[in-house]
Amino acid sequence: MSAARRRARPVVAAPALLALAVLVGGCGSDTSIDAPFAGATAELRADNLAFEPAELTLPAGVPLRIVLDNLDEGIPHNVRVFQGERELGKSQIVTGPARTEVRFGPLAPARYQFTCDVHPNMIGTLVVTP
Ligand SMILES: [Cu+2]
């Protein structure tokens, strides 16, 4: 009886370990840029400690994505999208040259902001149009 219980334990534990491995793998990788995306994408560069362009335009009512191309060699950047105090999404911090992305939305037409968590002086405006 007790032997059967002991054998049963790993069977119970295995799915939990597998789920954990998938979770950790998903957080650590940044392969989602190449994954299919049904929505609108804006391309953004981090160049010489500034966002280029400083203003992005995306449409309302669809899933949104900003792909950040960090051109600053050896310098970490990311992009975080927010409206007032509300964070709408943020990418991983990547050290250039490297790319990352943030997916968020859909959003209502308005002006939103984006920044870099490493360099709060890097700021930009996202205009979501009707
Ligand atoms: Cu930065």
Coordinates of N, CA and C and ligand atoms in Angstrom, one line a residue:
M1 N 0.8 -1.2 0.0 CA 0.0 0.0 0.0 C 0.9 1.3 0.0
S2 N 1.8 1.3 1.0 CA 2.7 2.5 1.0 C 3.6 2.6 -0.2
A3 N 4.0 1.4 -0.7 CA 4.9 1.4 -1.8 C 4.2 2.0 -3.1
A4 N 2.9 1.6 -3.2 CA 2.2 2.2 -4.3 C 2.0 3.7 -4.3
R5 N 1.9 4.2 -3.0 CA 1.8 5.6 -2.9 C 3.1 6.3 -3.3
R6 N 4.2 5.7 -2.9 CA 5.5 6.3 -3.1 C 5.7 6.3 -4.6
R7 N 5.3 5.2 -5.3 CA 5.5 5.2 -6.8 C 4.6 6.3 -7.5
A8 N 3.5 6.6 -6.9 CA 2.5 7.5 -7.5 C 3.0 8.9 -7.5
R9 N 3.8 9.2 -6.5 CA 4.2 10.7 -6.3 C 4.9 11.3 -7.5
P10 N 5.9 10.6 -8.2 CA 6.5 11.3 -9.3 C 5.5 11.5 -10.5
V11 N 4.5 10.7 -10.6 CA 3.5 10.8 -11.6 C 2.7 12.1 -11.4
V12 N 2.5 12.4 -10.1 CA 1.7 13.6 -9.8 C 2.6 14.8 -10.0
A13 N 3.9 14.7 -9.7 CA 4.8 15.8 -9.7 C 5.2 16.2 -11.2
A14 N 5.2 15.2 -12.1 CA 5.8 15.5 -13.4 C 5.0 16.6 -14.2
P15 N 3.7 16.6 -14.2 CA 3.0 17.7 -14.9 C 3.4 19.1 -14.4
A16 N 3.5 19.1 -13.0 CA 3.9 20.4 -12.4 C 5.2 20.9 -12.9
L17 N 6.2 20.0 -12.9 CA 7.5 20.3 -13.4 C 7.6 20.7 -14.8
L18 N 6.8 20.0 -15.6 CA 6.7 20.3 -17.0 C 6.1 21.7 -17.2
A19 N 5.1 22.0 -16.5 CA 4.5 23.3 -16.6 C 5.4 24.4 -16.2
L20 N 6.2 24.2 -15.2 CA 7.2 25.1 -14.7 C 8.3 25.3 -15.8
A21 N 8.7 24.3 -16.4 CA 9.8 24.4 -17.4 C 9.3 25.2 -18.6
V22 N 8.0 25.0 -19.0 CA 7.4 25.7 -20.1 C 7.3 27.2 -19.7
L23 N 6.9 27.5 -18.5 CA 6.8 28.8 -18.0 C 8.1 29.5 -18.0
V24 N 9.1 28.9 -17.5 CA 10.5 29.5 -17.4 C 11.0 29.7 -18.8
G25 N 10.8 28.7 -19.6 CA 11.3 28.9 -21.0 C 10.6 30.0 -21.7
G26 N 9.3 30.2 -21.5 CA 8.6 31.2 -22.2 C 9.0 32.6 -21.7
C27 N 9.4 32.8 -20.4 CA 9.8 34.0 -19.9 C 11.2 34.4 -20.4
G28 N 12.0 33.4 -20.5 CA 13.4 33.7 -20.8 C 13.7 33.9 -22.3
S29 N 12.9 33.4 -23.1 CA 13.2 33.5 -24.6 C 12.6 34.8 -25.1
D30 N 13.1 35.2 -26.3 CA 12.6 36.4 -26.9 C 12.4 36.1 -28.4
T31 N 11.8 34.9 -28.6 CA 11.6 34.5 -30.0 C 10.2 34.9 -30.6
S32 N 9.4 35.6 -29.7 CA 8.1 36.0 -30.1 C 8.0 37.0 -31.3
I33 N 9.1 37.7 -31.5 CA 9.1 38.7 -32.6 C 8.8 38.0 -33.9
D34 N 9.3 36.8 -34.1 CA 9.1 36.1 -35.4 C 7.8 35.3 -35.4
A35 N 7.1 35.3 -34.2 CA 5.8 34.6 -34.2 C 4.7 35.4 -34.9
P36 N 3.8 34.7 -35.5 CA 2.7 35.4 -36.2 C 2.0 36.4 -35.3
F37 N 1.6 37.5 -35.9 CA 0.9 38.5 -35.1 C -0.2 39.1 -36.0
A38 N -1.4 39.0 -35.5 CA -2.5 39.5 -36.3 C -2.9 40.9 -35.6
G39 N -2.3 41.9 -36.1 CA -2.6 43.2 -35.5 C -1.7 44.2 -36.3
A40 N -1.5 45.4 -35.6 CA -0.7 46.5 -36.3 C 0.6 46.6 -35.5
T41 N 1.7 46.8 -36.3 CA 3.0 46.8 -35.8 C 3.6 48.2 -36.1
A42 N 4.3 48.8 -35.1 CA 5.1 50.0 -35.3 C 6.6 49.6 -35.0
E43 N 7.5 50.1 -35.9 CA 8.9 49.8 -35.7 C 9.5 51.0 -35.0
L44 N 10.3 50.8 -34.0 CA 10.9 51.8 -33.2 C 12.4 51.5 -33.0
R45 N 13.2 52.5 -33.0 CA 14.6 52.3 -32.8 C 15.1 53.0 -31.6
A46 N 16.0 52.4 -30.9 CA 16.7 53.2 -29.8 C 18.1 53.4 -30.3
D47 N 18.4 54.7 -30.5 CA 19.6 55.1 -31.2 C 20.3 56.3 -30.5
N48 N 21.5 56.1 -30.0 CA 22.2 57.2 -29.2 C 21.3 57.7 -28.1
L49 N 20.8 56.8 -27.3 CA 20.0 57.1 -26.1 C 18.7 57.9 -26.4
A50 N 18.2 57.7 -27.5 CA 16.9 58.3 -27.8 C 16.0 57.4 -28.7
F51 N 14.7 57.5 -28.6 CA 13.8 56.8 -29.4 C 13.7 57.5 -30.8
E52 N 13.7 56.7 -31.8 CA 13.5 57.2 -33.2 C 12.5 56.4 -33.9
P53 N 11.4 56.8 -34.4 CA 10.9 58.2 -34.2 C 10.4 58.4 -32.8
A54 N 10.2 59.6 -32.3 CA 9.7 59.9 -31.0 C 8.2 59.9 -30.9
E55 N 7.6 59.8 -32.1 CA 6.1 59.7 -32.2 C 5.7 58.5 -33.1
L56 N 4.9 57.6 -32.6 CA 4.4 56.5 -33.4 C 2.9 56.6 -33.6
T57 N 2.4 56.1 -34.6 CA 0.9 56.1 -34.9 C 0.5 54.7 -35.2
L58 N -0.6 54.3 -34.5 CA -1.2 53.0 -34.6 C -2.7 53.1 -34.6
P59 N -3.4 52.2 -35.2 CA -4.9 52.2 -35.3 C -5.5 51.7 -34.0
A60 N -6.7 52.2 -33.7 CA -7.5 51.8 -32.6 C -8.2 50.5 -32.9
G61 N -8.5 49.7 -31.9 CA -9.4 48.6 -32.0 C -8.8 47.3 -32.5
V62 N -7.5 47.2 -32.6 CA -6.8 46.0 -33.0 C -5.7 45.7 -32.1
P63 N -5.2 44.5 -32.0 CA -4.0 44.2 -31.1 C -2.8 45.0 -31.7
L64 N -2.0 45.5 -30.8 CA -0.9 46.3 -31.2 C 0.5 45.8 -30.8
R65 N 1.5 46.2 -31.5 CA 2.8 45.7 -31.2 C 3.8 46.8 -31.6
I66 N 4.8 47.0 -30.7 CA 5.9 47.8 -31.0 C 7.2 46.9 -31.0
V67 N 7.9 46.9 -32.1 CA 9.1 46.2 -32.2 C 10.3 47.2 -32.0
L68 N 11.1 47.0 -31.0 CA 12.2 47.9 -30.7 C 13.5 47.3 -31.2
D69 N 14.2 48.1 -32.0 CA 15.5 47.7 -32.5 C 16.5 48.6 -31.8
N70 N 17.2 48.0 -30.8 CA 18.1 48.7 -30.0 C 19.5 48.7 -30.8
L71 N 19.8 49.9 -31.3 CA 21.1 50.0 -32.1 C 22.3 50.4 -31.2
D72 N 22.0 50.7 -29.9 CA 23.1 51.2 -29.0 C 23.9 50.0 -28.5
E73 N 25.1 49.8 -29.1 CA 25.9 48.7 -28.7 C 26.3 48.7 -27.3
G74 N 26.1 47.6 -26.5 CA 26.4 47.5 -25.1 C 25.5 48.3 -24.2
I75 N 24.5 48.9 -24.7 CA 23.6 49.7 -23.8 C 22.2 49.0 -23.8
P76 N 21.7 48.8 -22.6 CA 20.4 48.1 -22.4 C 19.2 49.1 -22.6
H77 N 18.2 48.7 -23.3 CA 17.0 49.5 -23.5 C 15.8 48.5 -23.5
N78 N 14.6 49.1 -23.2 CA 13.4 48.4 -23.5 C 12.3 49.5 -23.8
V79 N 11.1 49.0 -24.0 CA 10.0 50.0 -24.3 C 8.8 49.6 -23.4
R80 N 8.3 50.6 -22.7 CA 7.2 50.4 -21.8 C 6.1 51.4 -22.3
V81 N 4.9 50.9 -22.5 CA 3.8 51.7 -22.9 C 2.9 52.0 -21.8
F82 N 2.4 53.2 -21.6 CA 1.6 53.5 -20.5 C 0.7 54.7 -20.9
Q83 N -0.4 54.9 -20.0 CA -1.2 56.1 -20.1 C -1.4 56.5 -18.7
G84 N -0.9 57.7 -18.4 CA -0.9 58.2 -17.0 C -0.1 57.2 -16.1
E85 N -0.8 56.7 -15.1 CA -0.2 55.8 -14.2 C -0.4 54.3 -14.6
R86 N -1.1 54.1 -15.7 CA -1.5 52.7 -16.1 C -0.5 52.2 -17.1
E87 N 0.2 51.1 -16.7 CA 1.1 50.4 -17.7 C 0.2 49.5 -18.6
L88 N 0.5 49.6 -19.9 CA -0.3 48.9 -20.9 C 0.5 47.7 -21.3
G89 N 1.9 47.7 -21.2 CA 2.7 46.6 -21.6 C 4.2 47.0 -21.6
K90 N 5.1 46.1 -21.5 CA 6.5 46.4 -21.6 C 7.2 45.3 -22.2
S91 N 8.3 45.6 -22.9 CA 9.2 44.6 -23.5 C 10.2 44.2 -22.5
Q92 N 11.0 43.1 -22.8 CA 12.2 42.8 -22.1 C 13.2 43.9 -22.3
I93 N 14.1 44.0 -21.3 CA 15.3 44.9 -21.5 C 16.3 44.1 -22.3
V94 N 16.8 44.6 -23.4 CA 17.8 44.0 -24.3 C 19.0 44.9 -24.5
T95 N 20.2 44.3 -24.4 CA 21.4 45.1 -24.7 C 21.8 45.0 -26.2
G96 N 21.9 46.2 -26.7 CA 22.1 46.3 -28.2 C 23.5 45.8 -28.6
P97 N 23.6 45.4 -29.9 CA 22.5 45.5 -30.9 C 21.5 44.3 -30.7
A98 N 20.2 44.5 -30.5 CA 19.3 43.5 -30.3 C 17.9 44.0 -30.5
R99 N 16.9 43.1 -30.7 CA 15.5 43.5 -30.9 C 14.7 42.9 -29.8
T100 N 13.6 43.5 -29.5 CA 12.6 43.0 -28.6 C 11.3 43.6 -29.0
E101 N 10.2 43.2 -28.4 CA 8.9 43.7 -28.7 C 8.0 43.7 -27.5
V102 N 6.9 44.5 -27.6 CA 5.9 44.5 -26.6 C 4.5 44.4 -27.4
R103 N 3.7 43.6 -26.9 CA 2.3 43.4 -27.5 C 1.3 43.9 -26.5
F104 N 0.3 44.7 -26.9 CA -0.7 45.3 -26.0 C -1.9 45.7 -26.8
G105 N -2.9 46.3 -26.1 CA -4.1 46.7 -26.8 C -5.1 45.6 -26.9
P106 N -6.1 45.8 -27.7 CA -6.5 47.0 -28.5 C -6.7 48.2 -27.6
L107 N -6.6 49.4 -28.2 CA -6.7 50.6 -27.4 C -7.7 51.5 -28.1
A108 N -8.3 52.4 -27.3 CA -9.2 53.5 -27.8 C -8.3 54.6 -28.4
P109 N -8.9 55.4 -29.3 CA -8.2 56.5 -29.9 C -7.8 57.5 -28.7
A110 N -6.5 57.8 -28.7 CA -6.0 58.7 -27.6 C -4.5 58.8 -27.8
R111 N -3.9 59.7 -27.0 CA -2.4 59.8 -27.0 C -1.9 59.0 -25.8
Y112 N -0.9 58.1 -26.0 CA -0.3 57.3 -25.0 C 1.2 57.7 -25.0
Q113 N 1.9 57.2 -24.0 CA 3.3 57.5 -23.9 C 4.1 56.1 -23.8
F114 N 5.3 56.2 -24.3 CA 6.2 55.1 -24.1 C 7.6 55.6 -23.6
T115 N 8.2 54.7 -22.8 CA 9.5 55.1 -22.2 C 10.4 53.9 -22.1
C116 N 11.7 54.1 -21.7 CA 12.6 53.1 -21.5 C 12.8 53.0 -20.0
D117 N 12.7 51.8 -19.4 CA 12.8 51.6 -17.9 C 14.2 52.0 -17.5
V118 N 15.2 51.8 -18.3 CA 16.6 52.0 -18.0 C 16.9 53.5 -18.0
H119 N 16.3 54.2 -19.0 CA 16.6 55.6 -19.2 C 15.3 56.4 -19.2
P120 N 14.8 56.8 -18.1 CA 13.5 57.4 -18.0 C 13.4 58.7 -18.8
N121 N 14.5 59.3 -19.2 CA 14.5 60.5 -20.1 C 14.2 60.1 -21.5
M122 N 14.3 58.8 -21.9 CA 13.8 58.4 -23.2 C 12.3 58.2 -23.2
I123 N 11.7 59.2 -23.8 CA 10.2 59.2 -23.9 C 9.7 59.4 -25.3
G124 N 8.5 58.9 -25.5 CA 7.9 59.1 -26.8 C 6.4 59.1 -26.7
T125 N 5.7 59.4 -27.8 CA 4.3 59.5 -27.8 C 3.7 58.5 -28.8
L126 N 2.7 57.8 -28.4 CA 2.0 56.9 -29.3 C 0.6 57.5 -29.5
V127 N 0.4 57.7 -30.8 CA -0.9 58.3 -31.2 C -1.8 57.1 -31.7
V128 N -2.9 56.8 -31.1 CA -3.8 55.8 -31.5 C -5.0 56.5 -32.2
T129 N -5.1 56.2 -33.5 CA -6.1 56.9 -34.3 C -7.3 56.1 -34.6
P130 N -8.5 56.8 -34.8 CA -9.8 56.0 -35.0 C -9.7 55.2 -36.2
Ligands
CU1 CU 17.2 52.9 -22.5

